[in-house]
mmCIF file of C-alpha atoms in Angstrom:
data_model
loop_
_atom_site.group_PDB
_atom_site.id
_atom_site.type_symbol
_atom_site.label_atom_id
_atom_site.label_comp_id
_atom_site.label_asym_id
_atom_site.label_seq_id
_atom_site.Cartn_x
_atom_site.Cartn_y
_atom_site.Cartn_z
ATOM 1 C CA UNK A 22 -88.865 -36.116 14.842
ATOM 2 C CA UNK A 23 -88.535 -39.160 11.818
ATOM 3 C CA UNK A 24 -85.155 -38.914 10.116
ATOM 4 C CA UNK A 25 -86.417 -38.146 6.402
ATOM 5 C CA UNK A 26 -83.248 -39.278 5.047
ATOM 6 C CA UNK A 27 -82.725 -42.741 6.684
ATOM 7 C CA UNK A 28 -86.774 -43.500 6.016
ATOM 8 C CA UNK A 29 -86.057 -42.975 2.077
ATOM 9 C CA UNK A 30 -83.161 -45.756 2.144
ATOM 10 C CA UNK A 31 -85.690 -47.729 4.085
ATOM 11 C CA UNK A 32 -88.076 -47.096 1.899
ATOM 12 C CA UNK A 33 -85.839 -47.722 -1.450
ATOM 13 C CA UNK A 34 -84.610 -50.931 0.131
ATOM 14 C CA UNK A 35 -87.990 -52.594 0.575
ATOM 15 C CA UNK A 36 -89.182 -51.448 -2.920
ATOM 16 C CA UNK A 37 -85.911 -52.672 -4.879
ATOM 17 C CA UNK A 38 -86.382 -55.647 -3.126
ATOM 18 C CA UNK A 39 -90.414 -56.286 -3.685
ATOM 19 C CA UNK A 40 -89.166 -55.216 -7.510
ATOM 20 C CA UNK A 41 -86.331 -58.132 -7.773
ATOM 21 C CA UNK A 42 -89.346 -60.547 -7.609
ATOM 22 C CA UNK A 43 -91.749 -59.130 -9.754
ATOM 23 C CA UNK A 44 -92.159 -60.206 -13.694
ATOM 24 C CA UNK A 45 -91.649 -56.953 -14.762
ATOM 25 C CA UNK A 46 -87.931 -56.554 -13.359
ATOM 26 C CA UNK A 47 -86.598 -58.623 -16.474
ATOM 27 C CA UNK A 48 -87.953 -56.132 -18.871
ATOM 28 C CA UNK A 49 -86.418 -53.259 -16.936
ATOM 29 C CA UNK A 50 -83.492 -54.589 -17.197
ATOM 30 C CA UNK A 51 -83.734 -55.383 -20.710
ATOM 31 C CA UNK A 52 -84.570 -51.575 -20.881
ATOM 32 C CA UNK A 53 -81.217 -50.789 -19.295
ATOM 33 C CA UNK A 54 -79.423 -52.473 -21.441
ATOM 34 C CA UNK A 55 -80.864 -51.092 -25.023
ATOM 35 C CA UNK A 56 -80.413 -47.956 -23.087
ATOM 36 C CA UNK A 57 -76.943 -48.322 -21.922
ATOM 37 C CA UNK A 58 -75.128 -45.543 -23.066
ATOM 38 C CA UNK A 59 -78.436 -42.619 -21.354
ATOM 39 C CA UNK A 60 -77.432 -45.015 -18.065
ATOM 40 C CA UNK A 61 -73.874 -44.638 -18.878
ATOM 41 C CA UNK A 62 -74.425 -40.889 -18.879
ATOM 42 C CA UNK A 63 -76.675 -40.639 -15.919
ATOM 43 C CA UNK A 64 -74.339 -42.582 -13.407
ATOM 44 C CA UNK A 65 -71.044 -40.597 -14.117
ATOM 45 C CA UNK A 66 -72.884 -37.844 -14.805
ATOM 46 C CA UNK A 67 -74.335 -38.069 -10.878
ATOM 47 C CA UNK A 68 -70.578 -39.539 -9.914
ATOM 48 C CA UNK A 69 -68.945 -36.698 -11.313
ATOM 49 C CA UNK A 70 -71.172 -34.072 -9.727
ATOM 50 C CA UNK A 71 -70.812 -35.432 -5.874
ATOM 51 C CA UNK A 72 -67.290 -35.422 -6.539
ATOM 52 C CA UNK A 73 -67.323 -32.029 -7.382
ATOM 53 C CA UNK A 74 -69.331 -31.618 -4.038
ATOM 54 C CA UNK A 75 -67.358 -33.950 -2.227
ATOM 55 C CA UNK A 76 -63.990 -31.520 -3.461
ATOM 56 C CA UNK A 77 -66.054 -28.035 -2.800
ATOM 57 C CA UNK A 78 -68.064 -29.152 0.464
ATOM 58 C CA UNK A 79 -65.016 -31.476 1.944
ATOM 59 C CA UNK A 80 -64.502 -28.391 5.438
ATOM 60 C CA UNK A 81 -68.073 -28.380 5.773
ATOM 61 C CA UNK A 82 -68.860 -32.338 5.710
ATOM 62 C CA UNK A 83 -65.941 -32.883 8.341
ATOM 63 C CA UNK A 84 -68.191 -30.344 10.567
ATOM 64 C CA UNK A 85 -71.024 -32.216 10.322
ATOM 65 C CA UNK A 86 -69.983 -35.624 10.753
ATOM 66 C CA UNK A 87 -67.814 -36.584 14.388
ATOM 67 C CA UNK A 88 -67.329 -40.181 13.501
ATOM 68 C CA UNK A 89 -63.628 -39.185 12.221
ATOM 69 C CA UNK A 90 -63.407 -36.707 15.240
ATOM 70 C CA UNK A 91 -64.468 -39.977 17.758
ATOM 71 C CA UNK A 92 -62.347 -42.921 15.872
ATOM 72 C CA UNK A 93 -59.192 -40.072 15.792
ATOM 73 C CA UNK A 94 -59.780 -39.818 19.497
ATOM 74 C CA UNK A 95 -59.740 -43.332 20.452
ATOM 75 C CA UNK A 96 -57.313 -44.566 17.961
ATOM 76 C CA UNK A 97 -54.750 -41.595 20.098
ATOM 77 C CA UNK A 98 -56.187 -42.598 23.372
ATOM 78 C CA UNK A 99 -55.324 -46.627 22.668
ATOM 79 C CA UNK A 100 -51.974 -45.951 21.502
ATOM 80 C CA UNK A 101 -51.017 -43.872 24.791
ATOM 81 C CA UNK A 102 -51.693 -46.893 26.633
ATOM 82 C CA UNK A 103 -55.773 -45.709 27.662
ATOM 83 C CA UNK A 104 -59.251 -47.751 27.122
ATOM 84 C CA UNK A 105 -61.119 -45.580 25.262
ATOM 85 C CA UNK A 106 -64.379 -47.896 26.197
ATOM 86 C CA UNK A 107 -64.155 -46.416 29.917
ATOM 87 C CA UNK A 108 -62.530 -43.003 29.604
ATOM 88 C CA UNK A 109 -64.502 -40.235 28.326
ATOM 89 C CA UNK A 110 -62.283 -38.780 25.778
ATOM 90 C CA UNK A 111 -64.500 -39.380 22.729
ATOM 91 C CA UNK A 112 -66.137 -36.226 21.142
ATOM 92 C CA UNK A 113 -69.626 -36.983 19.917
ATOM 93 C CA UNK A 114 -72.657 -34.559 18.612
ATOM 94 C CA UNK A 115 -75.541 -35.283 21.324
ATOM 95 C CA UNK A 116 -78.107 -35.077 19.320
ATOM 96 C CA UNK A 117 -79.407 -36.108 15.956
ATOM 97 C CA UNK A 118 -80.816 -32.892 15.118
ATOM 98 C CA UNK A 119 -79.071 -29.672 15.926
ATOM 99 C CA UNK A 120 -78.254 -26.131 14.752
ATOM 100 C CA UNK A 121 -74.963 -24.746 14.011
ATOM 101 C CA UNK A 122 -72.665 -24.453 15.834
ATOM 102 C CA UNK A 123 -72.454 -28.257 16.544
ATOM 103 C CA UNK A 124 -71.330 -29.117 20.461
ATOM 104 C CA UNK A 125 -69.510 -32.228 20.762
ATOM 105 C CA UNK A 126 -69.910 -33.924 23.584
ATOM 106 C CA UNK A 127 -67.165 -36.845 25.217
ATOM 107 C CA UNK A 128 -68.051 -40.024 25.676
ATOM 108 C CA UNK A 129 -66.376 -43.621 25.560
ATOM 109 C CA UNK A 130 -65.739 -45.575 22.029
ATOM 110 C CA UNK A 131 -69.436 -46.778 20.696
ATOM 111 C CA UNK A 132 -67.925 -49.089 18.047
ATOM 112 C CA UNK A 133 -66.591 -52.720 18.617
ATOM 113 C CA UNK A 134 -63.306 -53.454 19.183
ATOM 114 C CA UNK A 135 -61.858 -54.921 15.679
ATOM 115 C CA UNK A 136 -62.619 -51.550 14.258
ATOM 116 C CA UNK A 137 -60.975 -49.976 17.286
ATOM 117 C CA UNK A 138 -57.655 -52.099 16.205
ATOM 118 C CA UNK A 139 -58.243 -51.507 12.646
ATOM 119 C CA UNK A 140 -58.479 -47.755 12.379
ATOM 120 C CA UNK A 141 -55.863 -47.457 14.758
ATOM 121 C CA UNK A 142 -53.369 -49.185 12.713
ATOM 122 C CA UNK A 143 -54.766 -47.056 10.049
ATOM 123 C CA UNK A 144 -54.208 -43.878 11.699
ATOM 124 C CA UNK A 145 -50.572 -44.869 13.156
ATOM 125 C CA UNK A 146 -49.885 -45.184 9.110
ATOM 126 C CA UNK A 147 -51.935 -42.185 7.783
ATOM 127 C CA UNK A 148 -51.839 -39.867 10.628
ATOM 128 C CA UNK A 149 -48.586 -37.730 9.061
ATOM 129 C CA UNK A 150 -51.221 -36.615 6.399
ATOM 130 C CA UNK A 151 -53.592 -34.710 9.255
ATOM 131 C CA UNK A 152 -57.155 -35.084 10.398
ATOM 132 C CA UNK A 153 -59.648 -35.569 8.710
ATOM 133 C CA UNK A 154 -57.410 -36.775 5.685
ATOM 134 C CA UNK A 155 -56.088 -39.877 6.893
ATOM 135 C CA UNK A 156 -59.601 -41.222 7.695
ATOM 136 C CA UNK A 157 -61.027 -40.362 4.533
ATOM 137 C CA UNK A 158 -58.272 -41.824 3.168
ATOM 138 C CA UNK A 159 -58.410 -44.986 4.730
ATOM 139 C CA UNK A 160 -62.109 -45.248 3.814
ATOM 140 C CA UNK A 161 -61.290 -45.113 0.336
ATOM 141 C CA UNK A 162 -58.524 -47.445 0.817
ATOM 142 C CA UNK A 163 -61.311 -50.122 2.240
ATOM 143 C CA UNK A 164 -63.853 -48.735 -0.439
ATOM 144 C CA UNK A 165 -61.638 -49.989 -2.965
ATOM 145 C CA UNK A 166 -60.971 -53.252 -2.081
ATOM 146 C CA UNK A 167 -65.291 -53.797 -1.508
ATOM 147 C CA UNK A 168 -65.431 -52.524 -5.003
ATOM 148 C CA UNK A 169 -62.382 -54.932 -6.451
ATOM 149 C CA UNK A 170 -63.819 -57.614 -4.273
ATOM 150 C CA UNK A 171 -67.291 -57.058 -5.651
ATOM 151 C CA UNK A 172 -65.947 -56.710 -9.658
ATOM 152 C CA UNK A 173 -64.135 -59.886 -8.833
ATOM 153 C CA UNK A 174 -67.278 -61.448 -7.655
ATOM 154 C CA UNK A 175 -69.864 -59.997 -10.297
ATOM 155 C CA UNK A 176 -67.509 -59.228 -13.257
ATOM 156 C CA UNK A 177 -69.826 -56.164 -13.567
ATOM 157 C CA UNK A 178 -68.739 -53.529 -16.324
ATOM 158 C CA UNK A 179 -66.047 -51.323 -14.447
ATOM 159 C CA UNK A 180 -67.736 -48.437 -16.405
ATOM 160 C CA UNK A 181 -70.981 -49.052 -14.495
ATOM 161 C CA UNK A 182 -69.431 -50.098 -11.479
ATOM 162 C CA UNK A 183 -66.913 -47.069 -10.718
ATOM 163 C CA UNK A 184 -69.447 -44.334 -10.914
ATOM 164 C CA UNK A 185 -71.536 -46.300 -8.905
ATOM 165 C CA UNK A 186 -69.134 -47.595 -6.007
ATOM 166 C CA UNK A 187 -67.546 -43.879 -6.170
ATOM 167 C CA UNK A 188 -70.671 -42.391 -5.256
ATOM 168 C CA UNK A 189 -71.273 -44.945 -2.357
ATOM 169 C CA UNK A 190 -68.361 -43.813 -0.748
ATOM 170 C CA UNK A 191 -68.697 -40.217 -0.935
ATOM 171 C CA UNK A 192 -71.876 -40.813 0.803
ATOM 172 C CA UNK A 193 -69.768 -42.524 3.428
ATOM 173 C CA UNK A 194 -66.531 -40.860 3.470
ATOM 174 C CA UNK A 195 -67.054 -39.950 6.640
ATOM 175 C CA UNK A 196 -68.399 -42.938 8.168
ATOM 176 C CA UNK A 197 -66.356 -46.185 9.352
ATOM 177 C CA UNK A 198 -68.952 -48.419 7.878
ATOM 178 C CA UNK A 199 -66.469 -48.812 4.539
ATOM 179 C CA UNK A 200 -64.639 -51.357 6.293
ATOM 180 C CA UNK A 201 -67.757 -53.520 7.480
ATOM 181 C CA UNK A 202 -68.739 -53.130 3.741
ATOM 182 C CA UNK A 203 -65.208 -54.536 2.917
ATOM 183 C CA UNK A 204 -65.412 -57.534 4.863
ATOM 184 C CA UNK A 205 -69.565 -58.644 3.914
ATOM 185 C CA UNK A 206 -68.173 -58.153 -0.253
ATOM 186 C CA UNK A 207 -65.620 -60.457 1.080
ATOM 187 C CA UNK A 208 -67.984 -62.825 2.473
ATOM 188 C CA UNK A 209 -70.085 -62.688 -0.139
ATOM 189 C CA UNK A 210 -66.806 -63.767 -2.250
ATOM 190 C CA UNK A 211 -66.750 -66.975 -0.754
ATOM 191 C CA UNK A 212 -70.723 -67.650 -0.660
ATOM 192 C CA UNK A 213 -70.310 -67.301 -4.691
ATOM 193 C CA UNK A 214 -66.866 -69.708 -4.999
ATOM 194 C CA UNK A 215 -67.959 -72.037 -2.115
ATOM 195 C CA UNK A 216 -67.778 -76.076 -3.498
ATOM 196 C CA UNK A 217 -67.102 -77.275 -0.221
ATOM 197 C CA UNK A 218 -69.661 -76.039 3.087
ATOM 198 C CA UNK A 219 -66.929 -76.540 5.430
ATOM 199 C CA UNK A 220 -64.074 -74.953 3.130
ATOM 200 C CA UNK A 221 -66.060 -72.530 0.933
ATOM 201 C CA UNK A 222 -69.275 -71.172 2.847
ATOM 202 C CA UNK A 223 -67.289 -70.839 6.358
ATOM 203 C CA UNK A 224 -64.817 -68.506 5.189
ATOM 204 C CA UNK A 225 -68.217 -66.801 4.294
ATOM 205 C CA UNK A 226 -69.006 -67.274 7.992
ATOM 206 C CA UNK A 227 -66.156 -66.127 9.328
ATOM 207 C CA UNK A 228 -65.780 -62.478 7.539
ATOM 208 C CA UNK A 229 -69.368 -62.198 8.074
ATOM 209 C CA UNK A 230 -68.745 -62.917 11.637
ATOM 210 C CA UNK A 231 -65.368 -60.148 11.559
ATOM 211 C CA UNK A 232 -67.958 -57.903 10.064
ATOM 212 C CA UNK A 233 -70.059 -57.959 12.918
ATOM 213 C CA UNK A 234 -67.054 -56.941 15.347
ATOM 214 C CA UNK A 235 -66.801 -54.287 13.063
ATOM 215 C CA UNK A 236 -70.404 -52.989 13.187
ATOM 216 C CA UNK A 237 -73.479 -54.312 15.343
ATOM 217 C CA UNK A 238 -76.166 -54.418 12.957
ATOM 218 C CA UNK A 239 -73.508 -56.695 10.476
ATOM 219 C CA UNK A 240 -74.139 -59.478 13.371
ATOM 220 C CA UNK A 241 -77.760 -59.556 11.684
ATOM 221 C CA UNK A 242 -76.514 -61.105 8.461
ATOM 222 C CA UNK A 243 -73.758 -63.738 10.687
ATOM 223 C CA UNK A 244 -76.909 -64.858 12.820
ATOM 224 C CA UNK A 245 -79.433 -65.311 9.776
ATOM 225 C CA UNK A 246 -76.157 -67.465 7.615
ATOM 226 C CA UNK A 247 -75.351 -69.353 11.029
ATOM 227 C CA UNK A 248 -78.842 -70.410 11.359
ATOM 228 C CA UNK A 249 -78.867 -71.467 7.533
ATOM 229 C CA UNK A 250 -76.007 -73.566 7.389
ATOM 230 C CA UNK A 251 -77.019 -75.395 10.486
ATOM 231 C CA UNK A 252 -80.705 -75.944 8.948
ATOM 232 C CA UNK A 253 -78.838 -77.293 5.984
ATOM 233 C CA UNK A 254 -76.452 -79.175 7.343
ATOM 234 C CA UNK A 255 -79.020 -80.514 10.156
ATOM 235 C CA UNK A 256 -81.414 -81.590 7.518
ATOM 236 C CA UNK A 257 -78.829 -83.326 5.415
ATOM 237 C CA UNK A 258 -77.776 -85.533 8.342
ATOM 238 C CA UNK A 259 -73.657 -84.316 7.545
ATOM 239 C CA UNK A 260 -72.643 -83.735 11.313
ATOM 240 C CA UNK A 261 -69.142 -83.085 9.852
ATOM 241 C CA UNK A 262 -70.130 -80.223 8.177
ATOM 242 C CA UNK A 263 -72.019 -79.360 11.067
ATOM 243 C CA UNK A 264 -69.415 -79.661 13.791
ATOM 244 C CA UNK A 265 -67.374 -77.281 11.423
ATOM 245 C CA UNK A 266 -70.033 -74.652 11.133
ATOM 246 C CA UNK A 267 -70.386 -74.815 15.418
ATOM 247 C CA UNK A 268 -66.990 -74.721 15.804
ATOM 248 C CA UNK A 269 -66.293 -71.369 13.765
ATOM 249 C CA UNK A 270 -69.609 -69.989 15.367
ATOM 250 C CA UNK A 271 -67.982 -70.833 19.132
ATOM 251 C CA UNK A 272 -64.142 -68.991 17.183
ATOM 252 C CA UNK A 273 -65.937 -66.194 16.212
ATOM 253 C CA UNK A 274 -67.361 -66.017 20.081
ATOM 254 C CA UNK A 275 -63.998 -66.917 21.396
ATOM 255 C CA UNK A 276 -62.426 -63.756 18.698
ATOM 256 C CA UNK A 277 -65.080 -61.507 20.113
ATOM 257 C CA UNK A 278 -64.074 -62.253 23.439
ATOM 258 C CA UNK A 279 -60.304 -61.989 23.013
ATOM 259 C CA UNK A 280 -60.356 -58.844 21.519
ATOM 260 C CA UNK A 281 -62.598 -56.819 24.372
ATOM 261 C CA UNK A 282 -60.919 -58.671 27.278
ATOM 262 C CA UNK A 283 -58.144 -56.285 27.435
ATOM 263 C CA UNK A 284 -60.667 -53.515 27.412
ATOM 264 C CA UNK A 285 -62.763 -55.278 29.908
ATOM 265 C CA UNK A 286 -65.469 -56.908 28.309
ATOM 266 C CA UNK A 287 -68.474 -55.568 29.844
ATOM 267 C CA UNK A 288 -67.412 -51.869 29.890
ATOM 268 C CA UNK A 289 -67.044 -52.845 25.897
ATOM 269 C CA UNK A 290 -70.750 -54.103 26.231
ATOM 270 C CA UNK A 291 -71.813 -51.476 27.870
ATOM 271 C CA UNK A 292 -70.249 -48.694 25.580
ATOM 272 C CA UNK A 293 -71.378 -50.452 22.336
ATOM 273 C CA UNK A 294 -74.402 -53.062 22.715
ATOM 274 C CA UNK A 295 -76.020 -51.475 25.752
ATOM 275 C CA UNK A 296 -75.215 -47.938 25.578
ATOM 276 C CA UNK A 297 -78.191 -46.667 24.175
ATOM 277 C CA UNK A 298 -80.069 -48.811 26.945
ATOM 278 C CA UNK A 299 -79.249 -46.680 29.705
ATOM 279 C CA UNK A 300 -81.412 -43.484 29.968
ATOM 280 C CA UNK A 301 -79.355 -41.527 31.623
ATOM 281 C CA UNK A 302 -76.728 -41.969 28.969
ATOM 282 C CA UNK A 303 -78.854 -41.477 26.435
ATOM 283 C CA UNK A 304 -78.839 -37.358 27.521
ATOM 284 C CA UNK A 305 -76.054 -37.116 25.906
ATOM 285 C CA UNK A 306 -75.896 -39.249 22.869
ATOM 286 C CA UNK A 307 -77.950 -38.927 19.680
ATOM 287 C CA UNK A 308 -80.830 -40.710 19.200
ATOM 288 C CA UNK A 309 -84.228 -41.615 17.578
ATOM 289 C CA UNK A 310 -85.352 -41.244 13.762
ATOM 290 C CA UNK A 311 -86.247 -44.755 13.706
ATOM 291 C CA UNK A 312 -90.049 -45.751 13.052
ATOM 292 C CA UNK A 313 -90.762 -47.310 16.687
ATOM 293 C CA UNK A 314 -88.542 -44.568 18.158
ATOM 294 C CA UNK A 315 -91.159 -42.308 16.503
ATOM 295 C CA UNK A 316 -93.961 -44.560 18.252
ATOM 296 C CA UNK A 317 -92.944 -45.582 21.450
ATOM 297 C CA UNK A 318 -89.475 -43.104 22.244
ATOM 298 C CA UNK A 319 -88.431 -43.432 25.790
ATOM 299 C CA UNK A 320 -90.816 -45.640 26.476
ATOM 300 C CA UNK A 321 -90.146 -48.396 28.614
ATOM 301 C CA UNK A 322 -91.451 -50.807 26.783
ATOM 302 C CA UNK A 323 -89.349 -50.025 23.769
ATOM 303 C CA UNK A 324 -86.761 -53.028 23.978
ATOM 304 C CA UNK A 325 -89.216 -55.570 25.352
ATOM 305 C CA UNK A 326 -90.836 -54.464 21.995
ATOM 306 C CA UNK A 327 -87.288 -54.343 19.772
ATOM 307 C CA UNK A 328 -86.638 -57.603 21.186
ATOM 308 C CA UNK A 329 -89.815 -59.275 20.367
ATOM 309 C CA UNK A 330 -90.112 -58.427 17.211
ATOM 310 C CA UNK A 331 -86.314 -59.183 15.987
ATOM 311 C CA UNK A 332 -87.177 -62.813 17.052
ATOM 312 C CA UNK A 333 -90.334 -62.781 16.006
ATOM 313 C CA UNK A 334 -88.242 -61.913 12.365
ATOM 314 C CA UNK A 335 -85.728 -64.428 12.622
ATOM 315 C CA UNK A 336 -88.532 -66.932 13.714
ATOM 316 C CA UNK A 337 -90.188 -65.432 10.160
ATOM 317 C CA UNK A 338 -86.968 -66.238 7.831
ATOM 318 C CA UNK A 339 -86.909 -69.582 8.793
ATOM 319 C CA UNK A 340 -90.645 -70.032 6.269
ATOM 320 C CA UNK A 341 -87.700 -68.806 3.238
ATOM 321 C CA UNK A 342 -85.458 -70.869 1.167
ATOM 322 C CA UNK A 343 -84.112 -67.801 -0.098
ATOM 323 C CA UNK A 344 -80.884 -66.410 1.955
ATOM 324 C CA UNK A 345 -81.207 -62.746 0.456
ATOM 325 C CA UNK A 346 -84.496 -63.041 1.693
ATOM 326 C CA UNK A 347 -84.017 -64.071 5.311
ATOM 327 C CA UNK A 348 -81.360 -61.049 5.216
ATOM 328 C CA UNK A 349 -83.435 -58.873 4.060
ATOM 329 C CA UNK A 350 -86.741 -59.569 6.420
ATOM 330 C CA UNK A 351 -84.406 -59.582 9.714
ATOM 331 C CA UNK A 352 -82.552 -56.187 8.524
ATOM 332 C CA UNK A 353 -85.752 -54.653 7.802
ATOM 333 C CA UNK A 354 -87.402 -55.074 11.204
ATOM 334 C CA UNK A 355 -83.609 -54.511 12.613
ATOM 335 C CA UNK A 356 -83.631 -51.238 11.021
ATOM 336 C CA UNK A 357 -86.915 -50.257 11.962
ATOM 337 C CA UNK A 358 -86.441 -50.958 15.743
ATOM 338 C CA UNK A 359 -82.849 -49.344 15.950
ATOM 339 C CA UNK A 360 -83.107 -46.683 18.951
ATOM 340 C CA UNK A 361 -80.931 -44.259 16.450
ATOM 341 C CA UNK A 362 -81.435 -43.914 13.037
ATOM 342 C CA UNK A 363 -77.706 -44.347 11.252
ATOM 343 C CA UNK A 364 -77.757 -43.689 7.522
ATOM 344 C CA UNK A 365 -74.669 -46.489 6.901
ATOM 345 C CA UNK A 366 -76.697 -49.249 8.539
ATOM 346 C CA UNK A 367 -78.817 -50.240 5.433
ATOM 347 C CA UNK A 368 -75.396 -50.252 3.192
ATOM 348 C CA UNK A 369 -75.635 -54.006 4.523
ATOM 349 C CA UNK A 370 -78.540 -55.092 2.930
ATOM 350 C CA UNK A 371 -78.487 -53.097 -0.050
ATOM 351 C CA UNK A 372 -74.828 -54.722 -0.731
ATOM 352 C CA UNK A 373 -76.300 -58.385 -0.857
ATOM 353 C CA UNK A 374 -79.367 -56.622 -3.347
ATOM 354 C CA UNK A 375 -77.427 -54.870 -5.397
ATOM 355 C CA UNK A 376 -75.063 -58.421 -5.819
ATOM 356 C CA UNK A 377 -78.521 -60.310 -6.485
ATOM 357 C CA UNK A 378 -79.304 -57.274 -8.979
ATOM 358 C CA UNK A 379 -75.810 -57.468 -11.048
ATOM 359 C CA UNK A 380 -76.079 -61.347 -10.960
ATOM 360 C CA UNK A 381 -79.379 -61.527 -11.796
ATOM 361 C CA UNK A 382 -79.540 -64.736 -9.850
ATOM 362 C CA UNK A 383 -78.387 -65.423 -6.782
ATOM 363 C CA UNK A 384 -75.425 -67.974 -5.871
ATOM 364 C CA UNK A 385 -76.842 -67.633 -2.558
ATOM 365 C CA UNK A 386 -80.283 -68.176 -2.763
ATOM 366 C CA UNK A 387 -81.562 -71.675 -1.556
ATOM 367 C CA UNK A 388 -78.154 -73.314 -0.222
ATOM 368 C CA UNK A 389 -79.651 -76.772 0.593
ATOM 369 C CA UNK A 390 -80.884 -76.568 -3.438
ATOM 370 C CA UNK A 391 -77.120 -75.683 -4.328
ATOM 371 C CA UNK A 392 -75.174 -78.149 -2.098
ATOM 372 C CA UNK A 393 -75.769 -81.782 -2.614
ATOM 373 C CA UNK A 394 -74.050 -84.909 -0.211
ATOM 374 C CA UNK A 395 -71.185 -87.196 -1.816
ATOM 375 C CA UNK A 396 -70.237 -90.513 -0.896
ATOM 376 C CA UNK A 397 -67.649 -89.200 1.168
ATOM 377 C CA UNK A 398 -69.859 -87.235 3.593
ATOM 378 C CA UNK A 399 -68.412 -83.983 2.206
ATOM 379 C CA UNK A 400 -71.037 -81.768 0.523
ATOM 380 C CA UNK A 401 -70.200 -79.848 -2.631
ATOM 381 C CA UNK A 402 -72.141 -77.878 -5.268
ATOM 382 C CA UNK A 403 -74.429 -78.512 -7.555
ATOM 383 C CA UNK A 404 -72.155 -78.611 -11.095
#
């Protein structure tokens, strides 16, 4: 069965991406600007309605999500000296589509180690609030950081940004994607502020790398951005900046290995990246809901076709000058071939798209034209 919500989010991403390049976009923006009062009323009405729903349905939302249970169990087990990547101590829903009461099946931790370390620290700090309150508050903190960084980057009117960010938080309040979002927005901030490639854009690469160590689908942004930086510096024959870019990439790989080794590097890969590749493990795991799964299901061709489509998508991105276009192409294909529909995955490309709309131009767009070589070999942003 196709996940309707996931599919609608995917369609919305494609539609808003296409709309960004239509001549009528400026007219739509101008209409919204002229009717700003009605826009504010609509945004705040939506936010306040969601807030009332969130408060009145808090218990139901807690029962209908399993991520808070999984994160807390893994954090507690890690604090007790256990290994949540090898021990079946993490409760999860066994199916995407289920009926009440919702059963929980214990398994290993399916999120990456940086996510585990940070949420364990948050659990130790906020666990006195009880479950799931500490988890929701932790996500509120990460969402607040992301919102503050987004405002600092775009100077968006707070009267518009607050209801939008608040509505997004309510939707993901029981999802650990809030941490990933904060790291992605931090990377975007450095993209805008970067004036020297290996001094400004490489911190962006670092934050995208950290985001990819919390959620596997954030690695798409990292790979696309790294490829573009390597392309730019290779074309400009800037050996020093290219070396710094590659060194940052190697450092991120080293960090990923370093934080995984204590749990067993193979165990981490099996529990996160390759978890759904094992049909026996998928018996007690939630799968399905994505376009490719709807077509192929449990076919043995699923993973070869998924890998081929992603490789083709990355090759296709090389023909585009815009970083946003590259990210959108790769992310849309990735979302289409995921084995499991997850409503949080579209948030990462949506952040880039929203930033493009708010900025009305992309500072990340066409990095090759954004920078130029200086006499000393250092690249700087065009004035």
